[in-house]
Amino acid sequence: MARVVPLFSGSKGNAYYVGTAAEGVLIDAGRNCKQIEQAMEANGLSMKSVAAVFVTHEHTDHCQGLRVLTKKNKLPVYASEGTLSALAARNCLFEGGRTGVITSELALGNMLVRRVNTSHDAAESCCYQVTAPDGKTAMIATDLGYVSDEIRDALSACQFAVLESNHDIEMLRTGPYPYPLKKRILSDLGHLSNDACAVELARLVSGGTLRLMLGHLSEQNNTPHTALQTSVAELARAGMRFKSDYTLDVAPAYPTVKSVIF
């Protein structure tokens, strides 16, 4: 059975495994090689099952382990053309390594990976929708300035979705970040707030996407409890009952044994 395994999530690093125990892909490699390998092992997964790494964008928390991980495990890297160029400029790709541009969809083994463009302050950021061998689909959608119609449509076609719930707006506004950084996070090129995420989750559940996870929480401007309660309250206002009408988890910032079958 296919599952999503949140290896790491948050401002210090992001990596997700999507697939079966025998076949899957990594979405981002935002921790070092050893940490990612250990997190895979803790979840009963082998690096030999990874067909490729798909990178959403070139920010450090999404690619810091990419060069060593892909060189050691002989893995290809796929991303948008802009992201690949930015990764190369930052020396995140090893010389002679296999890379490929994903423009729309890419069949890889028995899986299909679809690129969905995102609004973020990066070269050419995107997120990915992954269809498993059994035909079920999951999507990891983080680092969003806002939820576009393209992202919303792609999410609504999934059985499982990870959606960014980065910050509590009041915590961010009253917190220690300098004003330019606060402005960037709150902009259409920044990150999705708890409130904005909650509204989208209500739409998803009403449309039939019932297995959900909150991702990329800020350690400084959010807490797992705050993010979860914001979404649960919004869904309750829409008449949807937590753990009855839908499931909702929080992706961990640090490695743990946690996966969701979809």
PDB file of C-alpha atoms in Angstrom:
ATOM      1  CA  MET A   1       0.000   0.000   0.000  1.00  0.00           C
ATOM      2  CA  ALA A   2       1.142   3.537  -0.765  1.00  0.00           C
ATOM      3  CA  ARG A   3       1.908   5.944   2.036  1.00  0.00           C
ATOM      4  CA  VAL A   4       3.259   9.396   2.729  1.00  0.00           C
ATOM      5  CA  VAL A   5       6.079   9.577   5.260  1.00  0.00           C
ATOM      6  CA  PRO A   6       6.972  13.061   6.557  1.00  0.00           C
ATOM      7  CA  LEU A   7      10.659  12.575   7.342  1.00  0.00           C
ATOM      8  CA  PHE A   8      11.202  16.234   8.248  1.00  0.00           C
ATOM      9  CA  SER A   9       9.016  19.316   8.044  1.00  0.00           C
ATOM     10  CA  GLY A  10       9.605  22.951   8.992  1.00  0.00           C
ATOM     11  CA  SER A  11      12.027  25.830   8.736  1.00  0.00           C
ATOM     12  CA  LYS A  12      15.052  23.645   9.587  1.00  0.00           C
ATOM     13  CA  GLY A  13      14.498  21.109   6.854  1.00  0.00           C
ATOM     14  CA  ASN A  14      11.912  19.329   4.721  1.00  0.00           C
ATOM     15  CA  ALA A  15      11.775  15.866   3.164  1.00  0.00           C
ATOM     16  CA  TYR A  16       8.877  13.516   2.405  1.00  0.00           C
ATOM     17  CA  TYR A  17       8.803   9.975   1.076  1.00  0.00           C
ATOM     18  CA  VAL A  18       5.809   9.088  -1.093  1.00  0.00           C
ATOM     19  CA  GLY A  19       5.236   5.548  -2.364  1.00  0.00           C
ATOM     20  CA  THR A  20       5.273   1.932  -1.264  1.00  0.00           C
ATOM     21  CA  ALA A  21       7.956   0.097   0.682  1.00  0.00           C
ATOM     22  CA  ALA A  22       9.351  -1.125  -2.645  1.00  0.00           C
ATOM     23  CA  GLU A  23       9.010   1.977  -4.808  1.00  0.00           C
ATOM     24  CA  GLY A  24       8.770   5.675  -4.116  1.00  0.00           C
ATOM     25  CA  VAL A  25      10.179   9.171  -4.486  1.00  0.00           C
ATOM     26  CA  LEU A  26      11.585  11.782  -2.160  1.00  0.00           C
ATOM     27  CA  ILE A  27      10.108  15.262  -2.216  1.00  0.00           C
ATOM     28  CA  ASP A  28      13.002  17.548  -1.202  1.00  0.00           C
ATOM     29  CA  ALA A  29      16.187  16.761   0.721  1.00  0.00           C
ATOM     30  CA  GLY A  30      16.315  19.504   3.302  1.00  0.00           C
ATOM     31  CA  ARG A  31      18.418  17.739   5.944  1.00  0.00           C
ATOM     32  CA  ASN A  32      21.860  16.212   5.628  1.00  0.00           C
ATOM     33  CA  CYS A  33      22.361  12.809   4.021  1.00  0.00           C
ATOM     34  CA  LYS A  34      22.850  10.916   7.285  1.00  0.00           C
ATOM     35  CA  GLN A  35      19.738  12.397   8.879  1.00  0.00           C
ATOM     36  CA  ILE A  36      17.568  11.550   5.870  1.00  0.00           C
ATOM     37  CA  GLU A  37      18.910   7.998   5.690  1.00  0.00           C
ATOM     38  CA  GLN A  38      18.327   7.507   9.417  1.00  0.00           C
ATOM     39  CA  ALA A  39      14.774   8.860   9.163  1.00  0.00           C
ATOM     40  CA  MET A  40      14.079   6.500   6.270  1.00  0.00           C
ATOM     41  CA  GLU A  41      15.441   3.558   8.251  1.00  0.00           C
ATOM     42  CA  ALA A  42      13.399   4.505  11.325  1.00  0.00           C
ATOM     43  CA  ASN A  43      10.286   4.266   9.173  1.00  0.00           C
ATOM     44  CA  GLY A  44      11.235   0.868   7.779  1.00  0.00           C
ATOM     45  CA  LEU A  45      12.265   2.242   4.397  1.00  0.00           C
ATOM     46  CA  SER A  46      15.358   1.583   2.308  1.00  0.00           C
ATOM     47  CA  MET A  47      17.116   4.183   0.180  1.00  0.00           C
ATOM     48  CA  LYS A  48      17.128   1.502  -2.537  1.00  0.00           C
ATOM     49  CA  SER A  49      13.384   2.040  -2.925  1.00  0.00           C
ATOM     50  CA  VAL A  50      13.875   5.721  -3.860  1.00  0.00           C
ATOM     51  CA  ALA A  51      13.628   6.228  -7.618  1.00  0.00           C
ATOM     52  CA  ALA A  52      14.464   9.947  -7.597  1.00  0.00           C
ATOM     53  CA  VAL A  53      14.449  13.185  -5.627  1.00  0.00           C
ATOM     54  CA  PHE A  54      12.032  15.908  -6.718  1.00  0.00           C
ATOM     55  CA  VAL A  55      13.033  19.364  -5.487  1.00  0.00           C
ATOM     56  CA  THR A  56      10.430  22.081  -4.994  1.00  0.00           C
ATOM     57  CA  HIS A  57      12.865  25.021  -4.903  1.00  0.00           C
ATOM     58  CA  GLU A  58      16.406  25.987  -4.016  1.00  0.00           C
ATOM     59  CA  HIS A  59      16.006  27.302  -0.468  1.00  0.00           C
ATOM     60  CA  THR A  60      18.354  25.606   1.989  1.00  0.00           C
ATOM     61  CA  ASP A  61      15.636  23.939   4.049  1.00  0.00           C
ATOM     62  CA  HIS A  62      14.647  21.971   0.947  1.00  0.00           C
ATOM     63  CA  CYS A  63      17.987  21.040  -0.580  1.00  0.00           C
ATOM     64  CA  GLN A  64      20.828  21.114   1.963  1.00  0.00           C
ATOM     65  CA  GLY A  65      21.350  17.341   1.819  1.00  0.00           C
ATOM     66  CA  LEU A  66      20.767  16.968  -1.902  1.00  0.00           C
ATOM     67  CA  ARG A  67      24.325  16.848  -3.221  1.00  0.00           C
ATOM     68  CA  VAL A  68      25.659  14.186  -0.845  1.00  0.00           C
ATOM     69  CA  LEU A  69      22.451  12.137  -0.712  1.00  0.00           C
ATOM     70  CA  THR A  70      22.088  11.839  -4.482  1.00  0.00           C
ATOM     71  CA  LYS A  71      25.803  11.186  -5.047  1.00  0.00           C
ATOM     72  CA  LYS A  72      26.003   8.466  -2.394  1.00  0.00           C
ATOM     73  CA  ASN A  73      22.789   6.746  -3.463  1.00  0.00           C
ATOM     74  CA  LYS A  74      23.127   7.416  -7.211  1.00  0.00           C
ATOM     75  CA  LEU A  75      19.764   9.145  -7.450  1.00  0.00           C
ATOM     76  CA  PRO A  76      18.523  11.427 -10.231  1.00  0.00           C
ATOM     77  CA  VAL A  77      17.205  14.889  -9.406  1.00  0.00           C
ATOM     78  CA  TYR A  78      14.128  16.398 -11.038  1.00  0.00           C
ATOM     79  CA  ALA A  79      12.888  19.967 -10.731  1.00  0.00           C
ATOM     80  CA  SER A  80      11.784  22.920 -12.802  1.00  0.00           C
ATOM     81  CA  GLU A  81      14.375  24.409 -15.150  1.00  0.00           C
ATOM     82  CA  GLY A  82      14.717  27.487 -12.972  1.00  0.00           C
ATOM     83  CA  THR A  83      15.196  25.450  -9.822  1.00  0.00           C
ATOM     84  CA  LEU A  84      17.826  23.209 -11.437  1.00  0.00           C
ATOM     85  CA  SER A  85      19.765  26.285 -12.562  1.00  0.00           C
ATOM     86  CA  ALA A  86      19.561  27.769  -9.068  1.00  0.00           C
ATOM     87  CA  LEU A  87      20.666  24.474  -7.497  1.00  0.00           C
ATOM     88  CA  ALA A  88      23.638  24.289  -9.846  1.00  0.00           C
ATOM     89  CA  ALA A  89      24.621  27.877  -9.047  1.00  0.00           C
ATOM     90  CA  ARG A  90      24.575  27.010  -5.341  1.00  0.00           C
ATOM     91  CA  ASN A  91      26.663  23.863  -5.884  1.00  0.00           C
ATOM     92  CA  CYS A  92      23.848  21.610  -4.695  1.00  0.00           C
ATOM     93  CA  LEU A  93      24.242  19.186  -7.616  1.00  0.00           C
ATOM     94  CA  PHE A  94      27.282  16.949  -7.968  1.00  0.00           C
ATOM     95  CA  GLU A  95      29.196  16.947 -11.233  1.00  0.00           C
ATOM     96  CA  GLY A  96      28.085  14.120 -13.478  1.00  0.00           C
ATOM     97  CA  GLY A  97      24.883  13.539 -11.563  1.00  0.00           C
ATOM     98  CA  ARG A  98      21.649  12.785 -13.391  1.00  0.00           C
ATOM     99  CA  THR A  99      19.174  15.656 -13.575  1.00  0.00           C
ATOM    100  CA  GLY A 100      15.966  16.247 -15.457  1.00  0.00           C
ATOM    101  CA  VAL A 101      13.489  19.046 -16.009  1.00  0.00           C
ATOM    102  CA  ILE A 102       9.904  18.236 -15.149  1.00  0.00           C
ATOM    103  CA  THR A 103       7.644  20.514 -17.157  1.00  0.00           C
ATOM    104  CA  SER A 104       4.301  18.870 -16.498  1.00  0.00           C
ATOM    105  CA  GLU A 105       4.174  15.135 -15.713  1.00  0.00           C
ATOM    106  CA  LEU A 106       6.788  12.421 -15.425  1.00  0.00           C
ATOM    107  CA  ALA A 107       6.221   8.656 -15.331  1.00  0.00           C
ATOM    108  CA  LEU A 108       8.769   6.960 -13.080  1.00  0.00           C
ATOM    109  CA  GLY A 109       8.481   3.216 -12.661  1.00  0.00           C
ATOM    110  CA  ASN A 110       4.885   2.525 -11.682  1.00  0.00           C
ATOM    111  CA  MET A 111       4.344   6.066 -10.394  1.00  0.00           C
ATOM    112  CA  LEU A 112       3.339   9.346 -11.998  1.00  0.00           C
ATOM    113  CA  VAL A 113       4.622  12.676 -10.684  1.00  0.00           C
ATOM    114  CA  ARG A 114       2.949  15.911 -11.673  1.00  0.00           C
ATOM    115  CA  ARG A 115       4.454  19.363 -11.200  1.00  0.00           C
ATOM    116  CA  VAL A 116       2.178  22.138  -9.921  1.00  0.00           C
ATOM    117  CA  ASN A 117       3.553  25.682  -9.896  1.00  0.00           C
ATOM    118  CA  THR A 118       3.620  27.694  -6.674  1.00  0.00           C
ATOM    119  CA  SER A 119       3.997  31.331  -5.691  1.00  0.00           C
ATOM    120  CA  HIS A 120       7.151  31.695  -3.590  1.00  0.00           C
ATOM    121  CA  ASP A 121      10.265  33.878  -3.590  1.00  0.00           C
ATOM    122  CA  ALA A 122      12.409  31.365  -5.431  1.00  0.00           C
ATOM    123  CA  ALA A 123      13.644  30.906  -8.992  1.00  0.00           C
ATOM    124  CA  GLU A 124      10.782  28.709 -10.261  1.00  0.00           C
ATOM    125  CA  SER A 125       9.126  26.982  -7.327  1.00  0.00           C
ATOM    126  CA  CYS A 126       6.580  24.195  -7.540  1.00  0.00           C
ATOM    127  CA  CYS A 127       5.005  21.387  -5.557  1.00  0.00           C
ATOM    128  CA  TYR A 128       4.292  17.810  -6.568  1.00  0.00           C
ATOM    129  CA  GLN A 129       1.323  15.509  -6.917  1.00  0.00           C
ATOM    130  CA  VAL A 130       2.242  11.807  -6.870  1.00  0.00           C
ATOM    131  CA  THR A 131       0.067   8.981  -8.171  1.00  0.00           C
ATOM    132  CA  ALA A 132       0.970   5.614  -6.662  1.00  0.00           C
ATOM    133  CA  PRO A 133       0.878   2.258  -8.482  1.00  0.00           C
ATOM    134  CA  ASP A 134      -2.623   1.590  -7.133  1.00  0.00           C
ATOM    135  CA  GLY A 135      -3.914   4.785  -8.758  1.00  0.00           C
ATOM    136  CA  LYS A 136      -4.340   6.772  -5.565  1.00  0.00           C
ATOM    137  CA  THR A 137      -2.886  10.261  -5.424  1.00  0.00           C
ATOM    138  CA  ALA A 138      -1.170  12.367  -2.777  1.00  0.00           C
ATOM    139  CA  MET A 139       0.178  15.912  -2.905  1.00  0.00           C
ATOM    140  CA  ILE A 140       2.729  17.838  -0.853  1.00  0.00           C
ATOM    141  CA  ALA A 141       1.889  21.555  -1.084  1.00  0.00           C
ATOM    142  CA  THR A 142       4.062  23.839   1.051  1.00  0.00           C
ATOM    143  CA  ASP A 143       5.922  27.143   0.657  1.00  0.00           C
ATOM    144  CA  LEU A 144       2.868  28.833  -0.780  1.00  0.00           C
ATOM    145  CA  GLY A 145       2.282  32.552  -0.864  1.00  0.00           C
ATOM    146  CA  TYR A 146      -1.332  31.683  -1.574  1.00  0.00           C
ATOM    147  CA  VAL A 147      -3.385  28.789  -2.918  1.00  0.00           C
ATOM    148  CA  SER A 148      -3.853  29.308  -6.636  1.00  0.00           C
ATOM    149  CA  ASP A 149      -6.642  27.754  -8.686  1.00  0.00           C
ATOM    150  CA  GLU A 150      -4.084  25.336 -10.171  1.00  0.00           C
ATOM    151  CA  ILE A 151      -3.016  24.151  -6.723  1.00  0.00           C
ATOM    152  CA  ARG A 152      -6.612  23.973  -5.492  1.00  0.00           C
ATOM    153  CA  ASP A 153      -7.669  21.835  -8.465  1.00  0.00           C
ATOM    154  CA  ALA A 154      -4.691  19.502  -8.021  1.00  0.00           C
ATOM    155  CA  LEU A 155      -5.352  19.102  -4.297  1.00  0.00           C
ATOM    156  CA  SER A 156      -9.012  18.343  -4.880  1.00  0.00           C
ATOM    157  CA  ALA A 157      -8.038  15.374  -7.077  1.00  0.00           C
ATOM    158  CA  CYS A 158      -6.082  13.722  -4.238  1.00  0.00           C
ATOM    159  CA  GLN A 159      -6.948  11.144  -1.622  1.00  0.00           C
ATOM    160  CA  PHE A 160      -4.289  12.609   0.690  1.00  0.00           C
ATOM    161  CA  ALA A 161      -2.873  16.116   0.973  1.00  0.00           C
ATOM    162  CA  VAL A 162      -0.161  17.865   2.956  1.00  0.00           C
ATOM    163  CA  LEU A 163      -0.895  21.582   3.069  1.00  0.00           C
ATOM    164  CA  GLU A 164       1.277  24.299   4.543  1.00  0.00           C
ATOM    165  CA  SER A 165       0.153  25.783   7.851  1.00  0.00           C
ATOM    166  CA  ASN A 166       3.242  27.890   8.441  1.00  0.00           C
ATOM    167  CA  HIS A 167       2.362  30.585  10.942  1.00  0.00           C
ATOM    168  CA  ASP A 168      -0.151  32.074  13.313  1.00  0.00           C
ATOM    169  CA  ILE A 169      -0.602  35.618  12.025  1.00  0.00           C
ATOM    170  CA  GLU A 170      -0.707  37.240  15.463  1.00  0.00           C
ATOM    171  CA  MET A 171       2.362  35.325  16.667  1.00  0.00           C
ATOM    172  CA  LEU A 172       4.230  36.450  13.565  1.00  0.00           C
ATOM    173  CA  ARG A 173       3.192  40.094  13.850  1.00  0.00           C
ATOM    174  CA  THR A 174       4.135  40.370  17.532  1.00  0.00           C
ATOM    175  CA  GLY A 175       7.190  38.122  17.319  1.00  0.00           C
ATOM    176  CA  PRO A 176      10.906  38.950  17.079  1.00  0.00           C
ATOM    177  CA  TYR A 177      11.334  38.748  13.302  1.00  0.00           C
ATOM    178  CA  PRO A 178      12.430  42.004  11.608  1.00  0.00           C
ATOM    179  CA  TYR A 179       9.687  43.823   9.740  1.00  0.00           C
ATOM    180  CA  PRO A 180      11.000  43.027   6.200  1.00  0.00           C
ATOM    181  CA  LEU A 181      10.938  39.298   7.007  1.00  0.00           C
ATOM    182  CA  LYS A 182       7.431  39.517   8.462  1.00  0.00           C
ATOM    183  CA  LYS A 183       6.302  41.353   5.341  1.00  0.00           C
ATOM    184  CA  ARG A 184       7.866  38.700   3.113  1.00  0.00           C
ATOM    185  CA  ILE A 185       6.212  35.797   4.984  1.00  0.00           C
ATOM    186  CA  LEU A 186       2.794  37.478   4.837  1.00  0.00           C
ATOM    187  CA  SER A 187       3.088  38.321   1.123  1.00  0.00           C
ATOM    188  CA  ASP A 188       1.924  36.368  -1.921  1.00  0.00           C
ATOM    189  CA  LEU A 189       5.523  35.151  -2.279  1.00  0.00           C
ATOM    190  CA  GLY A 190       5.764  33.944   1.322  1.00  0.00           C
ATOM    191  CA  HIS A 191       4.038  31.253   3.350  1.00  0.00           C
ATOM    192  CA  LEU A 192       0.489  30.136   4.062  1.00  0.00           C
ATOM    193  CA  SER A 193      -0.957  31.046   7.460  1.00  0.00           C
ATOM    194  CA  ASN A 194      -2.955  28.764   9.741  1.00  0.00           C
ATOM    195  CA  ASP A 195      -6.114  30.666   8.903  1.00  0.00           C
ATOM    196  CA  ALA A 196      -5.629  30.444   5.138  1.00  0.00           C
ATOM    197  CA  CYS A 197      -4.763  26.759   5.400  1.00  0.00           C
ATOM    198  CA  ALA A 198      -7.864  26.027   7.461  1.00  0.00           C
ATOM    199  CA  VAL A 199     -10.165  27.588   4.864  1.00  0.00           C
ATOM    200  CA  GLU A 200      -8.618  25.439   2.132  1.00  0.00           C
ATOM    201  CA  LEU A 201      -8.920  22.286   4.227  1.00  0.00           C
ATOM    202  CA  ALA A 202     -12.643  22.887   4.645  1.00  0.00           C
ATOM    203  CA  ARG A 203     -12.941  23.084   0.867  1.00  0.00           C
ATOM    204  CA  LEU A 204     -10.965  19.886   0.457  1.00  0.00           C
ATOM    205  CA  VAL A 205     -13.010  17.883   2.942  1.00  0.00           C
ATOM    206  CA  SER A 206     -16.274  19.085   1.427  1.00  0.00           C
ATOM    207  CA  GLY A 207     -14.940  17.901  -1.927  1.00  0.00           C
ATOM    208  CA  GLY A 208     -13.971  14.445  -0.662  1.00  0.00           C
ATOM    209  CA  THR A 209     -10.282  14.720   0.241  1.00  0.00           C
ATOM    210  CA  LEU A 210     -10.489  13.303   3.757  1.00  0.00           C
ATOM    211  CA  ARG A 211      -6.904  12.419   4.764  1.00  0.00           C
ATOM    212  CA  LEU A 212      -4.949  15.565   5.577  1.00  0.00           C
ATOM    213  CA  MET A 213      -1.698  16.739   7.118  1.00  0.00           C
ATOM    214  CA  LEU A 214      -0.366  20.166   8.122  1.00  0.00           C
ATOM    215  CA  GLY A 215       3.178  20.887   6.954  1.00  0.00           C
ATOM    216  CA  HIS A 216       6.051  23.356   7.190  1.00  0.00           C
ATOM    217  CA  LEU A 217       5.117  24.816  10.584  1.00  0.00           C
ATOM    218  CA  SER A 218       7.309  27.684  11.785  1.00  0.00           C
ATOM    219  CA  GLU A 219       9.075  26.904  15.060  1.00  0.00           C
ATOM    220  CA  GLN A 220       9.147  30.609  15.921  1.00  0.00           C
ATOM    221  CA  ASN A 221       5.660  31.699  14.834  1.00  0.00           C
ATOM    222  CA  ASN A 222       3.489  28.620  15.371  1.00  0.00           C
ATOM    223  CA  THR A 223       2.943  25.516  17.455  1.00  0.00           C
ATOM    224  CA  PRO A 224       1.492  22.147  16.407  1.00  0.00           C
ATOM    225  CA  HIS A 225      -1.394  22.659  18.839  1.00  0.00           C
ATOM    226  CA  THR A 226      -2.217  26.133  17.481  1.00  0.00           C
ATOM    227  CA  ALA A 227      -2.113  24.995  13.858  1.00  0.00           C
ATOM    228  CA  LEU A 228      -4.209  21.905  14.519  1.00  0.00           C
ATOM    229  CA  GLN A 229      -6.829  23.720  16.571  1.00  0.00           C
ATOM    230  CA  THR A 230      -7.179  26.485  13.973  1.00  0.00           C
ATOM    231  CA  SER A 231      -7.988  23.956  11.269  1.00  0.00           C
ATOM    232  CA  VAL A 232     -10.229  21.795  13.459  1.00  0.00           C
ATOM    233  CA  ALA A 233     -12.232  24.883  14.506  1.00  0.00           C
ATOM    234  CA  GLU A 234     -12.703  26.026  10.908  1.00  0.00           C
ATOM    235  CA  LEU A 235     -13.761  22.572   9.808  1.00  0.00           C
ATOM    236  CA  ALA A 236     -16.178  22.368  12.741  1.00  0.00           C
ATOM    237  CA  ARG A 237     -17.760  25.649  11.645  1.00  0.00           C
ATOM    238  CA  ALA A 238     -18.304  23.998   8.268  1.00  0.00           C
ATOM    239  CA  GLY A 239     -20.040  21.062   9.995  1.00  0.00           C
ATOM    240  CA  MET A 240     -17.155  18.580   9.709  1.00  0.00           C
ATOM    241  CA  ARG A 241     -16.142  16.428  12.674  1.00  0.00           C
ATOM    242  CA  PHE A 242     -12.485  15.746  13.502  1.00  0.00           C
ATOM    243  CA  LYS A 243     -11.513  12.023  13.379  1.00  0.00           C
ATOM    244  CA  SER A 244     -15.004  11.163  12.167  1.00  0.00           C
ATOM    245  CA  ASP A 245     -15.446  12.982   8.859  1.00  0.00           C
ATOM    246  CA  TYR A 246     -11.717  13.409   8.191  1.00  0.00           C
ATOM    247  CA  THR A 247      -8.247  12.716   9.596  1.00  0.00           C
ATOM    248  CA  LEU A 248      -5.725  15.476  10.264  1.00  0.00           C
ATOM    249  CA  ASP A 249      -2.122  15.134  11.417  1.00  0.00           C
ATOM    250  CA  VAL A 250       0.813  17.495  11.848  1.00  0.00           C
ATOM    251  CA  ALA A 251       4.035  16.685  10.022  1.00  0.00           C
ATOM    252  CA  PRO A 252       6.872  16.454  12.565  1.00  0.00           C
ATOM    253  CA  ALA A 253       9.824  18.817  12.502  1.00  0.00           C
ATOM    254  CA  TYR A 254      12.150  16.062  13.683  1.00  0.00           C
ATOM    255  CA  PRO A 255      12.386  12.403  12.680  1.00  0.00           C
ATOM    256  CA  THR A 256       9.789  10.084  14.094  1.00  0.00           C
ATOM    257  CA  VAL A 257       7.912   6.996  12.976  1.00  0.00           C
ATOM    258  CA  LYS A 258       4.934   8.550  11.264  1.00  0.00           C
ATOM    259  CA  SER A 259       3.224   7.678   8.019  1.00  0.00           C
ATOM    260  CA  VAL A 260      -0.227   7.895   6.489  1.00  0.00           C
ATOM    261  CA  ILE A 261      -1.616   5.267   4.108  1.00  0.00           C
ATOM    262  CA  PHE A 262      -3.643   6.851   1.334  1.00  0.00           C
TER     263      PHE A 262
END
